[in-house]
mmCIF file of C-alpha atoms in Angstrom:
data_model
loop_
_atom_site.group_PDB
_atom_site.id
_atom_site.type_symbol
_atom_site.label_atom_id
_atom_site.label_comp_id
_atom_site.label_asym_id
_atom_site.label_seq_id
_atom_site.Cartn_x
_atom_site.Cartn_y
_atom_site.Cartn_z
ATOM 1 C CA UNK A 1 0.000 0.000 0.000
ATOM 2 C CA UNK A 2 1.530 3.537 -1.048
ATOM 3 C CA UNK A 3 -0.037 5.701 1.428
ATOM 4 C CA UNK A 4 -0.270 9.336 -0.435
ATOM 5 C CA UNK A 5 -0.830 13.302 1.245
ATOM 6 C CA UNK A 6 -1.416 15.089 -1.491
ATOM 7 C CA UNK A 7 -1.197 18.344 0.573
ATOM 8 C CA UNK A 8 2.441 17.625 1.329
ATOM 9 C CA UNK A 9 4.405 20.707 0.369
ATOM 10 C CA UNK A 10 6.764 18.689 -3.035
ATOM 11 C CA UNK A 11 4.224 16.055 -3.844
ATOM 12 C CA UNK A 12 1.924 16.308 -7.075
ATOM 13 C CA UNK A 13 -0.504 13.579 -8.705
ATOM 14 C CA UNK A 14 1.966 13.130 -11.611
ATOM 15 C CA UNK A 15 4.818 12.493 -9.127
ATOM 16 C CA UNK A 16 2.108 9.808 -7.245
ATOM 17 C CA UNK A 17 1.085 8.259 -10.607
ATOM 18 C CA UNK A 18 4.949 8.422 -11.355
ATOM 19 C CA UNK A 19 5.910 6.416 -8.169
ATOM 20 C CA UNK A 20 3.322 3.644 -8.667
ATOM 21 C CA UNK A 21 4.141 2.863 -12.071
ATOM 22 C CA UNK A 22 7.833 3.015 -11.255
ATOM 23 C CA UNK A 23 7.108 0.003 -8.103
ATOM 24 C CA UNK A 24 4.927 -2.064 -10.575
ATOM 25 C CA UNK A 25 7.719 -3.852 -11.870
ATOM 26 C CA UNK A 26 8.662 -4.897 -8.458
ATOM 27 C CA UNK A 27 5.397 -5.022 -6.269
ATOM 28 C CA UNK A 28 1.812 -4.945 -6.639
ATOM 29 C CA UNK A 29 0.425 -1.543 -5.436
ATOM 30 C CA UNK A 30 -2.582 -0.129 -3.726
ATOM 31 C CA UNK A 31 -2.726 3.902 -3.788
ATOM 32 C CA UNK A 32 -4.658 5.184 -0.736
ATOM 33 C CA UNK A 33 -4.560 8.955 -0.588
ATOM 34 C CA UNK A 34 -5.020 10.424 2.771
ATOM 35 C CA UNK A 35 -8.352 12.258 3.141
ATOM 36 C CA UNK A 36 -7.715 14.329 6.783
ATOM 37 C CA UNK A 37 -5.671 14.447 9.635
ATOM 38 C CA UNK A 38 -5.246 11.281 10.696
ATOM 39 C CA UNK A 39 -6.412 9.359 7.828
ATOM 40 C CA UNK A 40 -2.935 7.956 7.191
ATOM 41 C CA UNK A 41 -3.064 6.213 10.772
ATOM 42 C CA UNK A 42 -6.515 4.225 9.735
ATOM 43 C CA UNK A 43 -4.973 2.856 6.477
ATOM 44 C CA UNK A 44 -2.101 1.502 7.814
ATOM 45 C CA UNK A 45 -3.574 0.372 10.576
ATOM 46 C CA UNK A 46 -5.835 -1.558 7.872
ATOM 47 C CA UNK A 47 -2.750 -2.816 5.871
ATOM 48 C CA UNK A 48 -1.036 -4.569 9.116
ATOM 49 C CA UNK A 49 -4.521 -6.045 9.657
ATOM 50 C CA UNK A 50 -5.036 -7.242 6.417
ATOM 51 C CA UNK A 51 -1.005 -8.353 6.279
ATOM 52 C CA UNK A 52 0.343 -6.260 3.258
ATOM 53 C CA UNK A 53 4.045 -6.391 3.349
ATOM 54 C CA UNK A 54 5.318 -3.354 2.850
ATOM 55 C CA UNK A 55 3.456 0.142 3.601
ATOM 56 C CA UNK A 56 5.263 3.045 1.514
ATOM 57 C CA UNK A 57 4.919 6.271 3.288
ATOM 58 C CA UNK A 58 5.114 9.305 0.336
ATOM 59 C CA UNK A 59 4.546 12.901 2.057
ATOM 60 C CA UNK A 60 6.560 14.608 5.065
ATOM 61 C CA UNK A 61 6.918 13.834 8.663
ATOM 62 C CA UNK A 62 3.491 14.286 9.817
ATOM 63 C CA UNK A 63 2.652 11.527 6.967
ATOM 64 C CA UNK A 64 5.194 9.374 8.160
ATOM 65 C CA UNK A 65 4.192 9.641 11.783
ATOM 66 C CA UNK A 66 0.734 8.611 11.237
ATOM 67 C CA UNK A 67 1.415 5.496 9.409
ATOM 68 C CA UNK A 68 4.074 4.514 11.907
ATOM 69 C CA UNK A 69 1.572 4.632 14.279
ATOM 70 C CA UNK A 70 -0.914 2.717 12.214
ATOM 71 C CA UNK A 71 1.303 -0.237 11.947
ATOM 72 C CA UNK A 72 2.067 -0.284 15.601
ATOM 73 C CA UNK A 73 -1.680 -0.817 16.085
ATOM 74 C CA UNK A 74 -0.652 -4.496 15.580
ATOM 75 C CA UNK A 75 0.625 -6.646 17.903
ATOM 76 C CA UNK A 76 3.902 -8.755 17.957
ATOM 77 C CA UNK A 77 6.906 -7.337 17.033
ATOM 78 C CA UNK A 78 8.513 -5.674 14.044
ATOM 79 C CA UNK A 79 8.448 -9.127 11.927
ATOM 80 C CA UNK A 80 4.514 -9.319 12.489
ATOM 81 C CA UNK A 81 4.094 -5.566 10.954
ATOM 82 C CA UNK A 82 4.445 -4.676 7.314
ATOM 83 C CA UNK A 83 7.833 -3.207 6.593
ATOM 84 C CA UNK A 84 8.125 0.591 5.731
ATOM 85 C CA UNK A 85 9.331 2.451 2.711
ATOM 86 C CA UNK A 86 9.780 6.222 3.166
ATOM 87 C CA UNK A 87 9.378 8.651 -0.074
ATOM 88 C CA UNK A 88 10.101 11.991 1.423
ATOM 89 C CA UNK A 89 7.744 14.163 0.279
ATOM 90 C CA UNK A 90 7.615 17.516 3.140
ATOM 91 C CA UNK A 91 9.994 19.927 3.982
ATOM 92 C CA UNK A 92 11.922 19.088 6.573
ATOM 93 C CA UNK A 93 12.018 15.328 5.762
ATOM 94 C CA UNK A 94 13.859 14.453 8.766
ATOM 95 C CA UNK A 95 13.504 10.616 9.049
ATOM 96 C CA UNK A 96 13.871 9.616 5.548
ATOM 97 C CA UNK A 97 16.899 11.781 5.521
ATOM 98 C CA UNK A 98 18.509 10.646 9.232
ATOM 99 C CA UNK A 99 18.053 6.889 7.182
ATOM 100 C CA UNK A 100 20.134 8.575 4.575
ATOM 101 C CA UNK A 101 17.603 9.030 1.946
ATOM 102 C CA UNK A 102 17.849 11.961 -0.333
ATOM 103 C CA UNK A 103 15.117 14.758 0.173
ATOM 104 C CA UNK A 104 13.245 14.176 -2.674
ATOM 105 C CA UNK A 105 10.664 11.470 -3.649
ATOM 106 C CA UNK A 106 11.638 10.649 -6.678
ATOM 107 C CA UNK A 107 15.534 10.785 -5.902
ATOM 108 C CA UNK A 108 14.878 8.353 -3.565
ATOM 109 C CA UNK A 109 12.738 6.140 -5.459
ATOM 110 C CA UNK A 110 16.031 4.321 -7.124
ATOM 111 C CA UNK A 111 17.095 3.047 -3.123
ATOM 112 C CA UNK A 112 14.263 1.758 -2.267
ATOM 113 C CA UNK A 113 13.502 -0.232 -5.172
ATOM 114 C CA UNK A 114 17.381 -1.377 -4.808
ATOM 115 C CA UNK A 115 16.458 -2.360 -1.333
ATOM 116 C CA UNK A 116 13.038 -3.844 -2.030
ATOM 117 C CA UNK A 117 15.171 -6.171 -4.680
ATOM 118 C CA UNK A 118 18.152 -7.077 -2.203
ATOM 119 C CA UNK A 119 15.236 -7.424 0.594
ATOM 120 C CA UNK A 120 17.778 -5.586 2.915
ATOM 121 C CA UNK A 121 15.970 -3.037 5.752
ATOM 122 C CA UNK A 122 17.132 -2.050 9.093
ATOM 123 C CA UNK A 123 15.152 -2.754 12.282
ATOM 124 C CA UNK A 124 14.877 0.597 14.015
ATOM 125 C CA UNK A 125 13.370 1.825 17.721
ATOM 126 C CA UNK A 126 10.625 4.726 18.251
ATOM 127 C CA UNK A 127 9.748 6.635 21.076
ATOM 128 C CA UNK A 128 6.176 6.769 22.551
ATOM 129 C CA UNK A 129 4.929 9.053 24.285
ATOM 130 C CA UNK A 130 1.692 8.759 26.948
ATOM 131 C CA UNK A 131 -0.968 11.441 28.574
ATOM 132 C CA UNK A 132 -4.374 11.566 29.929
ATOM 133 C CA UNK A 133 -5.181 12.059 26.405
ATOM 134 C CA UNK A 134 -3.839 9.802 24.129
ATOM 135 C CA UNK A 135 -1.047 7.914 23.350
ATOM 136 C CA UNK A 136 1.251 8.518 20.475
ATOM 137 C CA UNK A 137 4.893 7.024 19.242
ATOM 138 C CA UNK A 138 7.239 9.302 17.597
ATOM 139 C CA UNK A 139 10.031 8.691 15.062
ATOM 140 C CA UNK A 140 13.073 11.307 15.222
ATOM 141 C CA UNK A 141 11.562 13.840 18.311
ATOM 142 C CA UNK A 142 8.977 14.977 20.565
ATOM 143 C CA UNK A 143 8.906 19.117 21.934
ATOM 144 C CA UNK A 144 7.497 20.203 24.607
ATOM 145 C CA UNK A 145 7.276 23.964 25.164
ATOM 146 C CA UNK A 146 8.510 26.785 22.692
ATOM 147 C CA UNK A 147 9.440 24.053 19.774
ATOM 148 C CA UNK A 148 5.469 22.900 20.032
ATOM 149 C CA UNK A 149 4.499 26.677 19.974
ATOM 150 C CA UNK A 150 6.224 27.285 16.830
ATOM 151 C CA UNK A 151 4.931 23.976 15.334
ATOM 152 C CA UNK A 152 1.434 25.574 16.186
ATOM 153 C CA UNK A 153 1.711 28.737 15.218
ATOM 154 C CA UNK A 154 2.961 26.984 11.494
ATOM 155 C CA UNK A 155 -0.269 24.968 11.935
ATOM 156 C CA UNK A 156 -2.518 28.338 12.209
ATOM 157 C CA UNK A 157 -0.827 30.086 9.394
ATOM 158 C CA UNK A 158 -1.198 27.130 6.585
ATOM 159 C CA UNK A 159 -4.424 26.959 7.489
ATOM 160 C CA UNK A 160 -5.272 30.400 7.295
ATOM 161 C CA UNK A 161 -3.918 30.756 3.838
ATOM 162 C CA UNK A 162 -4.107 27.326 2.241
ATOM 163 C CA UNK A 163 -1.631 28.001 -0.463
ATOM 164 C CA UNK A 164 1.114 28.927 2.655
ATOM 165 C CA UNK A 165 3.387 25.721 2.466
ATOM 166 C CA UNK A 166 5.243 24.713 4.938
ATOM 167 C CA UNK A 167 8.796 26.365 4.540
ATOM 168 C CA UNK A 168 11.873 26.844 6.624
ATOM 169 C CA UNK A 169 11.122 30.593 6.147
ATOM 170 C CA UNK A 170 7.776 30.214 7.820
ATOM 171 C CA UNK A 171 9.693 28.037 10.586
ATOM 172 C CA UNK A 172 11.787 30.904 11.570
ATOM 173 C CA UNK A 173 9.672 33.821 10.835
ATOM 174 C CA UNK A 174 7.492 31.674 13.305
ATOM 175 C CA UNK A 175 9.733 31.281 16.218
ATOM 176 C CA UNK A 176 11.294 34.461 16.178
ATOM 177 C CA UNK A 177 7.929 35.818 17.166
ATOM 178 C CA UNK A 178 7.019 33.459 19.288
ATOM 179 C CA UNK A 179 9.999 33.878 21.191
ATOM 180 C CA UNK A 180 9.912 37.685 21.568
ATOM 181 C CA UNK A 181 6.586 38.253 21.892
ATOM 182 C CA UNK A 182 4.533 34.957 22.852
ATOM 183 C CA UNK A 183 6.144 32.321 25.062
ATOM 184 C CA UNK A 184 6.459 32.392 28.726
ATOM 185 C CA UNK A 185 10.442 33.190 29.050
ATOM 186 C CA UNK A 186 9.830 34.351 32.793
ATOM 187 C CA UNK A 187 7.926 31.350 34.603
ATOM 188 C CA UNK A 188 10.025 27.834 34.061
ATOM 189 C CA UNK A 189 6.876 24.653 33.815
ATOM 190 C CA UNK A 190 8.537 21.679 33.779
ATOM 191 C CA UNK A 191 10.302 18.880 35.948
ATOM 192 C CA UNK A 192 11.760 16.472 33.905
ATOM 193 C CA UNK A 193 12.561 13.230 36.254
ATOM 194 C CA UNK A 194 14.068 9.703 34.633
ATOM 195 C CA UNK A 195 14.042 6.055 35.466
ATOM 196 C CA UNK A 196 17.037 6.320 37.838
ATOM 197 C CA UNK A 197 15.389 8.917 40.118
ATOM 198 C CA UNK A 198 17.375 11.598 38.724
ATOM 199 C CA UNK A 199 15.391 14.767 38.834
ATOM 200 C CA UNK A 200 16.004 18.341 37.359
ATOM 201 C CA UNK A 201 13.735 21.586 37.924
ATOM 202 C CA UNK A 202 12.558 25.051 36.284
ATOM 203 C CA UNK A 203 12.981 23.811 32.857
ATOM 204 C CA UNK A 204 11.792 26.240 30.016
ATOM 205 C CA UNK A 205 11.391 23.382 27.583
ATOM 206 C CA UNK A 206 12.235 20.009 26.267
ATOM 207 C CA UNK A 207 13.548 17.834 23.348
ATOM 208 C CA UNK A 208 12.736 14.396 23.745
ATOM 209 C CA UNK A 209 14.670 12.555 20.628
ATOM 210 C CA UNK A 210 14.941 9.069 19.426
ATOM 211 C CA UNK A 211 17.740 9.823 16.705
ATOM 212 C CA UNK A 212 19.683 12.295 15.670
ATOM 213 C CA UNK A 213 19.497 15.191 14.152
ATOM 214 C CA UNK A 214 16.754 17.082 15.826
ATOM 215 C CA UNK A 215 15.343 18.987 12.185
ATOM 216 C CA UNK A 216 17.056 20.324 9.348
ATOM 217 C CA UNK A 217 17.186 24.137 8.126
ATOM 218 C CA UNK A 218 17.721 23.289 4.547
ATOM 219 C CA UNK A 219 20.616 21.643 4.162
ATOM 220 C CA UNK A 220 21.740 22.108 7.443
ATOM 221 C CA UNK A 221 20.724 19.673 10.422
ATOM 222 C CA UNK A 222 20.584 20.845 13.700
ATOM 223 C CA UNK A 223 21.718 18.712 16.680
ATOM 224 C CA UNK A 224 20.741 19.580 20.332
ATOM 225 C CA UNK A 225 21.672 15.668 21.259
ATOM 226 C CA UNK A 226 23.915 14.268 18.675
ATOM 227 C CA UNK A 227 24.494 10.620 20.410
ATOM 228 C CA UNK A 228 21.079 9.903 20.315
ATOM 229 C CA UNK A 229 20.527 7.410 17.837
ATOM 230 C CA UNK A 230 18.223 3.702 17.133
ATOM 231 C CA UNK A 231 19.822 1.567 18.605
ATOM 232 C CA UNK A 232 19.821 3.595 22.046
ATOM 233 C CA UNK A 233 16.865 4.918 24.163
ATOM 234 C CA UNK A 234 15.562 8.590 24.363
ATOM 235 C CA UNK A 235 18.188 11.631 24.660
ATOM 236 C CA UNK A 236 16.728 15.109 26.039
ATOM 237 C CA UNK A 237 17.859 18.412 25.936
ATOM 238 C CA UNK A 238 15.995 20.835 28.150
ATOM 239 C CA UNK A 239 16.691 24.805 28.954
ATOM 240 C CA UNK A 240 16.491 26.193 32.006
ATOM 241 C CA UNK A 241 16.778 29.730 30.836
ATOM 242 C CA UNK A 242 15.630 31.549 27.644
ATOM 243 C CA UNK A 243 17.297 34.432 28.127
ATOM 244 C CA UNK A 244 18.743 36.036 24.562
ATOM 245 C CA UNK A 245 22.168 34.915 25.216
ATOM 246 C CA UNK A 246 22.280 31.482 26.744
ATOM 247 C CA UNK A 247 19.374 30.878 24.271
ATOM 248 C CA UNK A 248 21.688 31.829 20.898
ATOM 249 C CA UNK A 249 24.456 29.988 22.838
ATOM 250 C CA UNK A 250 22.670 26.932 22.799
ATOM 251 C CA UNK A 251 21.446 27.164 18.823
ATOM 252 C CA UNK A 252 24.876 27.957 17.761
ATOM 253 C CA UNK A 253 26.333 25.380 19.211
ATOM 254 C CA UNK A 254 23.124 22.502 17.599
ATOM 255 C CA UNK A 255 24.279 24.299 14.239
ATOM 256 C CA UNK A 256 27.906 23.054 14.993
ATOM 257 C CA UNK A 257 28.345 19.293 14.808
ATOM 258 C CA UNK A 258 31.749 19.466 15.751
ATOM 259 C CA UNK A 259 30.443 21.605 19.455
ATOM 260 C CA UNK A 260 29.325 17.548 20.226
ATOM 261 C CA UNK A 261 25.861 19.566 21.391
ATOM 262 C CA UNK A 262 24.809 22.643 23.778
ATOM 263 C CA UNK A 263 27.088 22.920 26.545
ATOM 264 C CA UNK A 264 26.583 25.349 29.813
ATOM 265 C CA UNK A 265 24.660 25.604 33.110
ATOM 266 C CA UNK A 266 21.758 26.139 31.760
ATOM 267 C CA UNK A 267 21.385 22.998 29.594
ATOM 268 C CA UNK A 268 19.770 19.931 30.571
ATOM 269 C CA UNK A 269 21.080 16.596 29.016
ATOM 270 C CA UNK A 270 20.082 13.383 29.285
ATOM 271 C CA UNK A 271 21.638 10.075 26.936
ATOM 272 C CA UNK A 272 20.215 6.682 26.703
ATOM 273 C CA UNK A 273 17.147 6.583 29.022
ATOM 274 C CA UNK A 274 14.917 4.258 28.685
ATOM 275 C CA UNK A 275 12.394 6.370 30.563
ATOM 276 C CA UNK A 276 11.471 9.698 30.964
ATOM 277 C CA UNK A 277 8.497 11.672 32.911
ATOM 278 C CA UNK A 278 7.937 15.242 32.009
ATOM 279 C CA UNK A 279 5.457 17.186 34.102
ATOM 280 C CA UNK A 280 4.236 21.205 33.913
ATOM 281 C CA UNK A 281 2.985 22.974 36.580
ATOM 282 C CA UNK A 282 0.753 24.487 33.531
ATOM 283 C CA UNK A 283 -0.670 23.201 30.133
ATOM 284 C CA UNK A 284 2.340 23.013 27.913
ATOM 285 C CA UNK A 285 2.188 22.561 24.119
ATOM 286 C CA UNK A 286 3.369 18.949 23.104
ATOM 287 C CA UNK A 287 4.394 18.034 19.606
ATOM 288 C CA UNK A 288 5.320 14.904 17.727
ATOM 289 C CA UNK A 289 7.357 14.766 14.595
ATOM 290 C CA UNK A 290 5.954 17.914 13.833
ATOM 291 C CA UNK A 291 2.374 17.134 14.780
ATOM 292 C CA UNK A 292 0.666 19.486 17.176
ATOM 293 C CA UNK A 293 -1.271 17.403 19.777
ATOM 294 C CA UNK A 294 -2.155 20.495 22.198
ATOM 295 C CA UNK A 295 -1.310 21.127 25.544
ATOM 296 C CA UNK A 296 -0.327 19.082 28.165
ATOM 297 C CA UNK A 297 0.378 18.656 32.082
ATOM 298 C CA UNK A 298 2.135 15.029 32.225
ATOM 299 C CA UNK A 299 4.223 13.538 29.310
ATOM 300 C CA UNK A 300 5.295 9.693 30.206
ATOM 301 C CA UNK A 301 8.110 8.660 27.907
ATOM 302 C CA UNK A 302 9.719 5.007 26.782
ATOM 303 C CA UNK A 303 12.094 3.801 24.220
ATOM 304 C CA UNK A 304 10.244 0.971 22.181
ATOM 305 C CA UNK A 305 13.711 -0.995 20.940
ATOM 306 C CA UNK A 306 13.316 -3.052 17.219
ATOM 307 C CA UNK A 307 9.987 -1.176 16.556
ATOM 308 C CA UNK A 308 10.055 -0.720 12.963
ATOM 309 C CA UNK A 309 11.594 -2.824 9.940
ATOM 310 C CA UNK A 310 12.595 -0.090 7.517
ATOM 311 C CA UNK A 311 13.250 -0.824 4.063
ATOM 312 C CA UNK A 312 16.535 1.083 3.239
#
């Protein structure tokens, strides 16, 4: 099943039709286009149900999200699920390209039929995420605080102007303002505790990731916990200030692989955890791979190792 948005910000229906009869030769293909939010969960949920072997994923992280946690609607482990294919198709593209696909759909077309023929994939771990609310498992990252703001206020503005794509332009031009003139820089939330009992206070906000990098600008990728990776549990980088300063201290340095990550006392690090609790003395925004899911008071974290076969 090729699972289709055909909102995403460089897909077209001539680069969908393209892409099916390009896997014809190899595999027999449904095309399900994704109708609304969410839609993409339901089909893949109905292709590990109705044991498809391989679900391909074409759009950009919020696509890819949804089917991942489709397929993880079925029980077992990652042999019992359909495999994945990813055709990045957003802007930001971030686990097709951390899997060392090129940003493009059709650019990366060529690997995964390679891989489809070799029948090589890599088995790879997610990160879940649990509140009052709902439950939800996340590829590459989860935000809490400022980052889910900006996601937001990107959310707001496509949908106010329908032809507004998502762009890194719109990314930045977003958090600027939300970081001069929205967020609360003058009341820390959040108490981030982990499985050992280790416990830190007045944190601004929170990265949660399951692989590194954290997003791309561009070309660029930006790395506020460059160790964490798939075949480890959850990293976090927190902030207990968002002062001007220690706040452009800390981006510089994710810009800079070579830095090895944000350094200084007001940075909160954690590597490898299997478990994480975040709570907020106050609603806190809370996003996943780029999905807004609203605000939140207590975020209960876990590494889920092998999750995922990935064809790749």
């Amino acid at each position: 099943m090729l699972i289709a948005n055909p909102k995403a910000t460089s897909t077209t229906q001539r680069a969908r039709d393209l892409l099916v009869r390009a896997f014809a030769g190899d595999v027999q293909v449904e095309l399900a286009d994704t109708q609304h939010r969410r839609h993409a969960i339901e089909l893949a949920a109905r292709a590990a149900r109705e044991g498809y072997d391989l679900v391909i994923a074409l759009g950009g992280d919020g696509t890819v999200n949804e089917v991942i946690n489709g397929l993880m609607t079925h029980g077992g482990d990652a042999l019992d699920r359909p495999a994945l294919a990813i055709l990045p198709g957003g802007n930001a593209n971030v686990l097709g390209r951390a899997l060392g696909l090129p940003n493009d759909p059709i650019r990366s077309l060529a690997t995964i039929l390679g891989a489809l023929r070799t029948r090589h994939h890599k088995t790879i771990s997610l990160g879940h995420v649990e509140t009052a609310e709902e439950e939800r498992y996340f590829t590459f990252t989860a935000g809490i605080g400022l980052d889910a703001e900006v996601v937001h206020a990107v959310d707001v503005a496509r949908r106010s102007s329908p032809g507004n794509k998502a762009s890194n332009r719109l990314y930045v031009q977003s958090a600027v303002r939300q970081f001069f003139a929205l967020t609360d820089r003058s009341r820390p939330a959040l108490t981030i505790r982990d499985a050992r009992g280790r416990e830190a206070r007045g944190v601004y906000l929170a990265f949660i990731a399951n692989t590194s990098p954290w997003t791309y600008l561009g070309p660029r990728a930006v790395y506020p916990s460059p160790r964490a990776g798939f075949s480890t549990g959850l990293d976090l980088f927190g902030m207990r200030s968002l002062n001007v300063l220690p706040t452009l201290s800390a981006i510089l340095q994710m810009m800079i692989p070579a830095t090895g990550g944000p350094r200084g006392r007001h940075v909160v690090e954690l590597h490898d955890a299997p478990e994480l609790t975040v709570t907020s003395d106050r609603p806190i925004a809370l996003q996943v791979d780029g999905d807004y899911l609203g605000t939140r008071t207590r975020m209960a974290f876990r590494s889920v190792p092998k999750a995922i076969r990935v064809v790749i």
